[in-house]
Amino acid sequence: MRIIGIDPGTGILGFGVIDAARGRTRLVTAGVVRTPAHTPLAERLEEIYDSLTEIIAETKPQQMAIEKLFFTKNITTAISVAEARGVAMLTGQQAGLAIAEYTPNEIKKSIAGYGAAKKPQMQEMVRLQLGLAEAPKPDDCADALAAALTHAFMQREQDRKSTRLNSSHVKLS
């Protein structure tokens, strides 16, 4: 299964594409989409849409994992991030991807085993889980990969549960 993870943002949107199969994960590509700070919001959102459309077309993921928003003190920032998140989800939906949403705490618990893990710890855990020589940078890229890894782990657990359920049924003659 190929998964694209998204860390939404207007100025910097992180993305990370991984392959997940038989309990293993492998990095396909990762990076960020940057939009200029003093550009009108509509143009920034169009750049995010165009860039994600291209990334999805090139990498051909089947699923998208995106971070849910949590409210910050700056409501203006939260609104623009929500708009970028909406554009990312629309792009995934138009590409026919199954979309899963995870809170920052769910991602941190899944990757680091601790819901209040700090950025350096998350970057290191992503590095280890993907077998990378260096931690992915910037933070937005590592966060997107963490979302993709979380989805891979959740899917694997769901598959295990359904396998156990299916094997526990006994066919009666």
mmCIF file with all atom_site columns, C-alpha atoms in Angstrom:
data_model
loop_
_atom_site.group_PDB
_atom_site.id
_atom_site.type_symbol
_atom_site.label_atom_id
_atom_site.label_alt_id
_atom_site.label_comp_id
_atom_site.label_asym_id
_atom_site.label_entity_id
_atom_site.label_seq_id
_atom_site.pdbx_PDB_ins_code
_atom_site.Cartn_x
_atom_site.Cartn_y
_atom_site.Cartn_z
_atom_site.occupancy
_atom_site.B_iso_or_equiv
_atom_site.pdbx_formal_charge
_atom_site.auth_seq_id
_atom_site.auth_comp_id
_atom_site.auth_asym_id
_atom_site.auth_atom_id
_atom_site.pdbx_PDB_model_num
ATOM 1   C CA . MET A 1 1   ? 0.000   0.000   0.000   1.00 0.00 ? 1   MET A CA 1
ATOM 2   C CA . ARG A 1 2   ? 1.309   3.443   -0.881  1.00 0.00 ? 2   ARG A CA 1
ATOM 3   C CA . ILE A 1 3   ? 0.390   6.251   1.519   1.00 0.00 ? 3   ILE A CA 1
ATOM 4   C CA . ILE A 1 4   ? 0.866   10.000  1.261   1.00 0.00 ? 4   ILE A CA 1
ATOM 5   C CA . GLY A 1 5   ? 1.038   11.783  4.585   1.00 0.00 ? 5   GLY A CA 1
ATOM 6   C CA . ILE A 1 6   ? 0.185   15.470  4.830   1.00 0.00 ? 6   ILE A CA 1
ATOM 7   C CA . ASP A 1 7   ? 1.132   18.021  7.482   1.00 0.00 ? 7   ASP A CA 1
ATOM 8   C CA . PRO A 1 8   ? -1.137  20.931  6.505   1.00 0.00 ? 8   PRO A CA 1
ATOM 9   C CA . GLY A 1 9   ? 0.072   24.490  6.372   1.00 0.00 ? 9   GLY A CA 1
ATOM 10  C CA . THR A 1 10  ? -0.296  27.527  4.179   1.00 0.00 ? 10  THR A CA 1
ATOM 11  C CA . GLY A 1 11  ? 3.305   28.761  4.195   1.00 0.00 ? 11  GLY A CA 1
ATOM 12  C CA . ILE A 1 12  ? 4.812   25.272  4.393   1.00 0.00 ? 12  ILE A CA 1
ATOM 13  C CA . LEU A 1 13  ? 2.843   22.099  3.741   1.00 0.00 ? 13  LEU A CA 1
ATOM 14  C CA . GLY A 1 14  ? 4.731   18.892  4.462   1.00 0.00 ? 14  GLY A CA 1
ATOM 15  C CA . PHE A 1 15  ? 4.241   15.720  2.446   1.00 0.00 ? 15  PHE A CA 1
ATOM 16  C CA . GLY A 1 16  ? 5.720   12.256  2.689   1.00 0.00 ? 16  GLY A CA 1
ATOM 17  C CA . VAL A 1 17  ? 5.036   9.187   0.582   1.00 0.00 ? 17  VAL A CA 1
ATOM 18  C CA . ILE A 1 18  ? 5.787   5.710   1.903   1.00 0.00 ? 18  ILE A CA 1
ATOM 19  C CA . ASP A 1 19  ? 5.220   2.133   0.834   1.00 0.00 ? 19  ASP A CA 1
ATOM 20  C CA . ALA A 1 20  ? 3.901   -0.179  3.543   1.00 0.00 ? 20  ALA A CA 1
ATOM 21  C CA . ALA A 1 21  ? 3.737   -3.939  3.053   1.00 0.00 ? 21  ALA A CA 1
ATOM 22  C CA . ARG A 1 22  ? 4.164   -7.037  5.246   1.00 0.00 ? 22  ARG A CA 1
ATOM 23  C CA . GLY A 1 23  ? 5.073   -5.006  8.323   1.00 0.00 ? 23  GLY A CA 1
ATOM 24  C CA . ARG A 1 24  ? 7.748   -2.979  6.542   1.00 0.00 ? 24  ARG A CA 1
ATOM 25  C CA . THR A 1 25  ? 7.789   0.649   5.517   1.00 0.00 ? 25  THR A CA 1
ATOM 26  C CA . ARG A 1 26  ? 9.932   2.334   2.891   1.00 0.00 ? 26  ARG A CA 1
ATOM 27  C CA . LEU A 1 27  ? 10.356  5.998   1.982   1.00 0.00 ? 27  LEU A CA 1
ATOM 28  C CA . VAL A 1 28  ? 9.319   6.859   -1.569  1.00 0.00 ? 28  VAL A CA 1
ATOM 29  C CA . THR A 1 29  ? 9.698   10.648  -1.399  1.00 0.00 ? 29  THR A CA 1
ATOM 30  C CA . ALA A 1 30  ? 9.132   13.516  0.979   1.00 0.00 ? 30  ALA A CA 1
ATOM 31  C CA . GLY A 1 31  ? 9.396   17.259  1.059   1.00 0.00 ? 31  GLY A CA 1
ATOM 32  C CA . VAL A 1 32  ? 7.490   20.476  1.469   1.00 0.00 ? 32  VAL A CA 1
ATOM 33  C CA . VAL A 1 33  ? 5.378   22.789  -0.630  1.00 0.00 ? 33  VAL A CA 1
ATOM 34  C CA . ARG A 1 34  ? 6.319   26.395  0.159   1.00 0.00 ? 34  ARG A CA 1
ATOM 35  C CA . THR A 1 35  ? 4.218   29.403  -0.735  1.00 0.00 ? 35  THR A CA 1
ATOM 36  C CA . PRO A 1 36  ? 5.441   33.019  -0.503  1.00 0.00 ? 36  PRO A CA 1
ATOM 37  C CA . ALA A 1 37  ? 4.298   34.824  2.638   1.00 0.00 ? 37  ALA A CA 1
ATOM 38  C CA . HIS A 1 38  ? 2.912   37.991  1.083   1.00 0.00 ? 38  HIS A CA 1
ATOM 39  C CA . THR A 1 39  ? 1.044   36.275  -1.730  1.00 0.00 ? 39  THR A CA 1
ATOM 40  C CA . PRO A 1 40  ? -2.774  36.398  -1.655  1.00 0.00 ? 40  PRO A CA 1
ATOM 41  C CA . LEU A 1 41  ? -4.269  33.373  0.097   1.00 0.00 ? 41  LEU A CA 1
ATOM 42  C CA . ALA A 1 42  ? -6.166  32.198  -2.990  1.00 0.00 ? 42  ALA A CA 1
ATOM 43  C CA . GLU A 1 43  ? -2.893  32.013  -4.952  1.00 0.00 ? 43  GLU A CA 1
ATOM 44  C CA . ARG A 1 44  ? -1.197  30.126  -2.124  1.00 0.00 ? 44  ARG A CA 1
ATOM 45  C CA . LEU A 1 45  ? -4.037  27.598  -1.984  1.00 0.00 ? 45  LEU A CA 1
ATOM 46  C CA . GLU A 1 46  ? -3.860  27.166  -5.768  1.00 0.00 ? 46  GLU A CA 1
ATOM 47  C CA . GLU A 1 47  ? -0.111  26.472  -5.490  1.00 0.00 ? 47  GLU A CA 1
ATOM 48  C CA . ILE A 1 48  ? -0.799  23.833  -2.821  1.00 0.00 ? 48  ILE A CA 1
ATOM 49  C CA . TYR A 1 49  ? -3.475  22.239  -5.001  1.00 0.00 ? 49  TYR A CA 1
ATOM 50  C CA . ASP A 1 50  ? -1.303  22.224  -8.132  1.00 0.00 ? 50  ASP A CA 1
ATOM 51  C CA . SER A 1 51  ? 1.749   20.872  -6.270  1.00 0.00 ? 51  SER A CA 1
ATOM 52  C CA . LEU A 1 52  ? -0.188  18.106  -4.490  1.00 0.00 ? 52  LEU A CA 1
ATOM 53  C CA . THR A 1 53  ? -1.955  17.150  -7.724  1.00 0.00 ? 53  THR A CA 1
ATOM 54  C CA . GLU A 1 54  ? 1.456   16.730  -9.362  1.00 0.00 ? 54  GLU A CA 1
ATOM 55  C CA . ILE A 1 55  ? 2.947   14.803  -6.411  1.00 0.00 ? 55  ILE A CA 1
ATOM 56  C CA . ILE A 1 56  ? -0.042  12.435  -6.330  1.00 0.00 ? 56  ILE A CA 1
ATOM 57  C CA . ALA A 1 57  ? 0.110   11.910  -10.109 1.00 0.00 ? 57  ALA A CA 1
ATOM 58  C CA . GLU A 1 58  ? 3.843   11.111  -9.923  1.00 0.00 ? 58  GLU A CA 1
ATOM 59  C CA . THR A 1 59  ? 3.795   8.854   -6.841  1.00 0.00 ? 59  THR A CA 1
ATOM 60  C CA . LYS A 1 60  ? 0.362   7.211   -7.233  1.00 0.00 ? 60  LYS A CA 1
ATOM 61  C CA . PRO A 1 61  ? -0.594  6.663   -3.572  1.00 0.00 ? 61  PRO A CA 1
ATOM 62  C CA . GLN A 1 62  ? -3.794  4.761   -2.756  1.00 0.00 ? 62  GLN A CA 1
ATOM 63  C CA . GLN A 1 63  ? -4.370  6.418   0.607   1.00 0.00 ? 63  GLN A CA 1
ATOM 64  C CA . MET A 1 64  ? -3.848  9.765   2.316   1.00 0.00 ? 64  MET A CA 1
ATOM 65  C CA . ALA A 1 65  ? -3.187  10.358  6.008   1.00 0.00 ? 65  ALA A CA 1
ATOM 66  C CA . ILE A 1 66  ? -3.637  13.946  7.136   1.00 0.00 ? 66  ILE A CA 1
ATOM 67  C CA . GLU A 1 67  ? -3.147  15.607  10.468  1.00 0.00 ? 67  GLU A CA 1
ATOM 68  C CA . LYS A 1 68  ? -6.284  16.968  12.138  1.00 0.00 ? 68  LYS A CA 1
ATOM 69  C CA . LEU A 1 69  ? -6.127  20.528  13.353  1.00 0.00 ? 69  LEU A CA 1
ATOM 70  C CA . PHE A 1 70  ? -5.839  21.593  16.926  1.00 0.00 ? 70  PHE A CA 1
ATOM 71  C CA . PHE A 1 71  ? -6.602  25.151  17.915  1.00 0.00 ? 71  PHE A CA 1
ATOM 72  C CA . THR A 1 72  ? -3.690  27.455  18.486  1.00 0.00 ? 72  THR A CA 1
ATOM 73  C CA . LYS A 1 73  ? -3.730  30.858  20.111  1.00 0.00 ? 73  LYS A CA 1
ATOM 74  C CA . ASN A 1 74  ? -3.587  32.557  16.717  1.00 0.00 ? 74  ASN A CA 1
ATOM 75  C CA . ILE A 1 75  ? -7.027  32.080  15.166  1.00 0.00 ? 75  ILE A CA 1
ATOM 76  C CA . THR A 1 76  ? -5.942  33.692  11.861  1.00 0.00 ? 76  THR A CA 1
ATOM 77  C CA . THR A 1 77  ? -3.204  31.082  11.457  1.00 0.00 ? 77  THR A CA 1
ATOM 78  C CA . ALA A 1 78  ? -5.607  28.287  12.415  1.00 0.00 ? 78  ALA A CA 1
ATOM 79  C CA . ILE A 1 79  ? -8.090  29.392  9.761   1.00 0.00 ? 79  ILE A CA 1
ATOM 80  C CA . SER A 1 80  ? -5.510  29.557  6.958   1.00 0.00 ? 80  SER A CA 1
ATOM 81  C CA . VAL A 1 81  ? -4.112  26.149  7.970   1.00 0.00 ? 81  VAL A CA 1
ATOM 82  C CA . ALA A 1 82  ? -7.669  24.773  7.918   1.00 0.00 ? 82  ALA A CA 1
ATOM 83  C CA . GLU A 1 83  ? -8.084  26.127  4.401   1.00 0.00 ? 83  GLU A CA 1
ATOM 84  C CA . ALA A 1 84  ? -4.826  24.486  3.270   1.00 0.00 ? 84  ALA A CA 1
ATOM 85  C CA . ARG A 1 85  ? -5.977  21.253  4.920   1.00 0.00 ? 85  ARG A CA 1
ATOM 86  C CA . GLY A 1 86  ? -9.252  21.448  3.010   1.00 0.00 ? 86  GLY A CA 1
ATOM 87  C CA . VAL A 1 87  ? -7.407  21.915  -0.272  1.00 0.00 ? 87  VAL A CA 1
ATOM 88  C CA . ALA A 1 88  ? -5.183  18.913  0.505   1.00 0.00 ? 88  ALA A CA 1
ATOM 89  C CA . MET A 1 89  ? -8.201  16.746  1.324   1.00 0.00 ? 89  MET A CA 1
ATOM 90  C CA . LEU A 1 90  ? -9.999  17.872  -1.836  1.00 0.00 ? 90  LEU A CA 1
ATOM 91  C CA . THR A 1 91  ? -6.921  17.006  -3.891  1.00 0.00 ? 91  THR A CA 1
ATOM 92  C CA . GLY A 1 92  ? -6.827  13.524  -2.351  1.00 0.00 ? 92  GLY A CA 1
ATOM 93  C CA . GLN A 1 93  ? -10.562 13.045  -2.819  1.00 0.00 ? 93  GLN A CA 1
ATOM 94  C CA . GLN A 1 94  ? -10.378 14.056  -6.491  1.00 0.00 ? 94  GLN A CA 1
ATOM 95  C CA . ALA A 1 95  ? -7.530  11.558  -6.974  1.00 0.00 ? 95  ALA A CA 1
ATOM 96  C CA . GLY A 1 96  ? -9.711  8.793   -5.504  1.00 0.00 ? 96  GLY A CA 1
ATOM 97  C CA . LEU A 1 97  ? -7.611  8.294   -2.376  1.00 0.00 ? 97  LEU A CA 1
ATOM 98  C CA . ALA A 1 98  ? -9.022  6.881   0.840   1.00 0.00 ? 98  ALA A CA 1
ATOM 99  C CA . ILE A 1 99  ? -8.438  9.641   3.419   1.00 0.00 ? 99  ILE A CA 1
ATOM 100 C CA . ALA A 1 100 ? -7.700  9.040   7.094   1.00 0.00 ? 100 ALA A CA 1
ATOM 101 C CA . GLU A 1 101 ? -7.381  11.794  9.688   1.00 0.00 ? 101 GLU A CA 1
ATOM 102 C CA . TYR A 1 102 ? -5.279  11.622  12.857  1.00 0.00 ? 102 TYR A CA 1
ATOM 103 C CA . THR A 1 103 ? -4.844  14.058  15.727  1.00 0.00 ? 103 THR A CA 1
ATOM 104 C CA . PRO A 1 104 ? -1.333  15.206  16.625  1.00 0.00 ? 104 PRO A CA 1
ATOM 105 C CA . ASN A 1 105 ? -1.580  13.147  19.858  1.00 0.00 ? 105 ASN A CA 1
ATOM 106 C CA . GLU A 1 106 ? -2.575  9.990   17.936  1.00 0.00 ? 106 GLU A CA 1
ATOM 107 C CA . ILE A 1 107 ? 0.411   10.466  15.636  1.00 0.00 ? 107 ILE A CA 1
ATOM 108 C CA . LYS A 1 108 ? 2.830   11.096  18.504  1.00 0.00 ? 108 LYS A CA 1
ATOM 109 C CA . LYS A 1 109 ? 1.586   8.038   20.437  1.00 0.00 ? 109 LYS A CA 1
ATOM 110 C CA . SER A 1 110 ? 1.828   5.867   17.339  1.00 0.00 ? 110 SER A CA 1
ATOM 111 C CA . ILE A 1 111 ? 5.350   6.972   16.416  1.00 0.00 ? 111 ILE A CA 1
ATOM 112 C CA . ALA A 1 112 ? 7.015   7.748   19.746  1.00 0.00 ? 112 ALA A CA 1
ATOM 113 C CA . GLY A 1 113 ? 4.735   5.938   22.190  1.00 0.00 ? 113 GLY A CA 1
ATOM 114 C CA . TYR A 1 114 ? 4.067   9.225   23.979  1.00 0.00 ? 114 TYR A CA 1
ATOM 115 C CA . GLY A 1 115 ? 1.387   11.787  23.121  1.00 0.00 ? 115 GLY A CA 1
ATOM 116 C CA . ALA A 1 116 ? 3.504   14.762  24.170  1.00 0.00 ? 116 ALA A CA 1
ATOM 117 C CA . ALA A 1 117 ? 6.665   13.829  22.247  1.00 0.00 ? 117 ALA A CA 1
ATOM 118 C CA . LYS A 1 118 ? 8.728   16.795  21.078  1.00 0.00 ? 118 LYS A CA 1
ATOM 119 C CA . LYS A 1 119 ? 9.769   17.545  17.481  1.00 0.00 ? 119 LYS A CA 1
ATOM 120 C CA . PRO A 1 120 ? 13.354  16.178  17.733  1.00 0.00 ? 120 PRO A CA 1
ATOM 121 C CA . GLN A 1 121 ? 12.098  12.924  19.246  1.00 0.00 ? 121 GLN A CA 1
ATOM 122 C CA . MET A 1 122 ? 9.499   12.568  16.474  1.00 0.00 ? 122 MET A CA 1
ATOM 123 C CA . GLN A 1 123 ? 12.075  13.256  13.769  1.00 0.00 ? 123 GLN A CA 1
ATOM 124 C CA . GLU A 1 124 ? 14.392  10.624  15.218  1.00 0.00 ? 124 GLU A CA 1
ATOM 125 C CA . MET A 1 125 ? 11.641  8.017   15.497  1.00 0.00 ? 125 MET A CA 1
ATOM 126 C CA . VAL A 1 126 ? 10.590  8.649   11.876  1.00 0.00 ? 126 VAL A CA 1
ATOM 127 C CA . ARG A 1 127 ? 14.247  8.300   10.856  1.00 0.00 ? 127 ARG A CA 1
ATOM 128 C CA . LEU A 1 128 ? 14.564  4.988   12.690  1.00 0.00 ? 128 LEU A CA 1
ATOM 129 C CA . GLN A 1 129 ? 11.280  3.554   11.434  1.00 0.00 ? 129 GLN A CA 1
ATOM 130 C CA . LEU A 1 130 ? 12.134  4.349   7.830   1.00 0.00 ? 130 LEU A CA 1
ATOM 131 C CA . GLY A 1 131 ? 15.800  3.351   8.158   1.00 0.00 ? 131 GLY A CA 1
ATOM 132 C CA . LEU A 1 132 ? 17.051  6.757   7.020   1.00 0.00 ? 132 LEU A CA 1
ATOM 133 C CA . ALA A 1 133 ? 20.615  7.994   7.458   1.00 0.00 ? 133 ALA A CA 1
ATOM 134 C CA . GLU A 1 134 ? 19.387  11.392  8.687   1.00 0.00 ? 134 GLU A CA 1
ATOM 135 C CA . ALA A 1 135 ? 16.224  12.691  10.305  1.00 0.00 ? 135 ALA A CA 1
ATOM 136 C CA . PRO A 1 136 ? 13.848  14.206  7.751   1.00 0.00 ? 136 PRO A CA 1
ATOM 137 C CA . LYS A 1 137 ? 13.842  18.000  7.699   1.00 0.00 ? 137 LYS A CA 1
ATOM 138 C CA . PRO A 1 138 ? 12.158  20.395  8.004   1.00 0.00 ? 138 PRO A CA 1
ATOM 139 C CA . ASP A 1 139 ? 9.715   19.497  10.790  1.00 0.00 ? 139 ASP A CA 1
ATOM 140 C CA . ASP A 1 140 ? 6.781   19.706  8.375   1.00 0.00 ? 140 ASP A CA 1
ATOM 141 C CA . CYS A 1 141 ? 8.259   16.925  6.242   1.00 0.00 ? 141 CYS A CA 1
ATOM 142 C CA . ALA A 1 142 ? 8.912   14.710  9.288   1.00 0.00 ? 142 ALA A CA 1
ATOM 143 C CA . ASP A 1 143 ? 5.373   15.377  10.561  1.00 0.00 ? 143 ASP A CA 1
ATOM 144 C CA . ALA A 1 144 ? 3.898   14.336  7.194   1.00 0.00 ? 144 ALA A CA 1
ATOM 145 C CA . LEU A 1 145 ? 5.935   11.112  7.229   1.00 0.00 ? 145 LEU A CA 1
ATOM 146 C CA . ALA A 1 146 ? 4.783   10.495  10.813  1.00 0.00 ? 146 ALA A CA 1
ATOM 147 C CA . ALA A 1 147 ? 1.157   10.788  9.641   1.00 0.00 ? 147 ALA A CA 1
ATOM 148 C CA . ALA A 1 148 ? 1.799   8.287   6.833   1.00 0.00 ? 148 ALA A CA 1
ATOM 149 C CA . LEU A 1 149 ? 3.549   5.880   9.229   1.00 0.00 ? 149 LEU A CA 1
ATOM 150 C CA . THR A 1 150 ? 0.683   6.191   11.720  1.00 0.00 ? 150 THR A CA 1
ATOM 151 C CA . HIS A 1 151 ? -1.756  5.215   8.996   1.00 0.00 ? 151 HIS A CA 1
ATOM 152 C CA . ALA A 1 152 ? 0.404   2.250   8.000   1.00 0.00 ? 152 ALA A CA 1
ATOM 153 C CA . PHE A 1 153 ? 0.494   1.071   11.632  1.00 0.00 ? 153 PHE A CA 1
ATOM 154 C CA . MET A 1 154 ? -3.262  1.540   12.059  1.00 0.00 ? 154 MET A CA 1
ATOM 155 C CA . GLN A 1 155 ? -3.984  -0.354  8.833   1.00 0.00 ? 155 GLN A CA 1
ATOM 156 C CA . ARG A 1 156 ? -1.680  -3.184  9.892   1.00 0.00 ? 156 ARG A CA 1
ATOM 157 C CA . GLU A 1 157 ? -3.459  -3.440  13.262  1.00 0.00 ? 157 GLU A CA 1
ATOM 158 C CA . GLN A 1 158 ? -6.861  -3.379  11.567  1.00 0.00 ? 158 GLN A CA 1
ATOM 159 C CA . ASP A 1 159 ? -5.724  -6.144  9.182   1.00 0.00 ? 159 ASP A CA 1
ATOM 160 C CA . ARG A 1 160 ? -4.524  -8.237  12.146  1.00 0.00 ? 160 ARG A CA 1
ATOM 161 C CA . LYS A 1 161 ? -7.857  -7.860  13.900  1.00 0.00 ? 161 LYS A CA 1
ATOM 162 C CA . SER A 1 162 ? -9.849  -8.842  10.832  1.00 0.00 ? 162 SER A CA 1
ATOM 163 C CA . THR A 1 163 ? -7.556  -11.843 10.224  1.00 0.00 ? 163 THR A CA 1
ATOM 164 C CA . ARG A 1 164 ? -8.059  -13.000 13.821  1.00 0.00 ? 164 ARG A CA 1
ATOM 165 C CA . LEU A 1 165 ? -11.809 -12.513 13.481  1.00 0.00 ? 165 LEU A CA 1
ATOM 166 C CA . ASN A 1 166 ? -11.953 -14.452 10.217  1.00 0.00 ? 166 ASN A CA 1
ATOM 167 C CA . SER A 1 167 ? -9.802  -17.307 11.518  1.00 0.00 ? 167 SER A CA 1
ATOM 168 C CA . SER A 1 168 ? -11.854 -17.643 14.717  1.00 0.00 ? 168 SER A CA 1
ATOM 169 C CA . HIS A 1 169 ? -15.026 -18.520 12.815  1.00 0.00 ? 169 HIS A CA 1
ATOM 170 C CA . VAL A 1 170 ? -15.593 -22.231 12.472  1.00 0.00 ? 170 VAL A CA 1
ATOM 171 C CA . LYS A 1 171 ? -17.572 -23.458 9.529   1.00 0.00 ? 171 LYS A CA 1
ATOM 172 C CA . LEU A 1 172 ? -20.345 -25.829 10.531  1.00 0.00 ? 172 LEU A CA 1
ATOM 173 C CA . SER A 1 173 ? -21.429 -28.576 8.172   1.00 0.00 ? 173 SER A CA 1
#
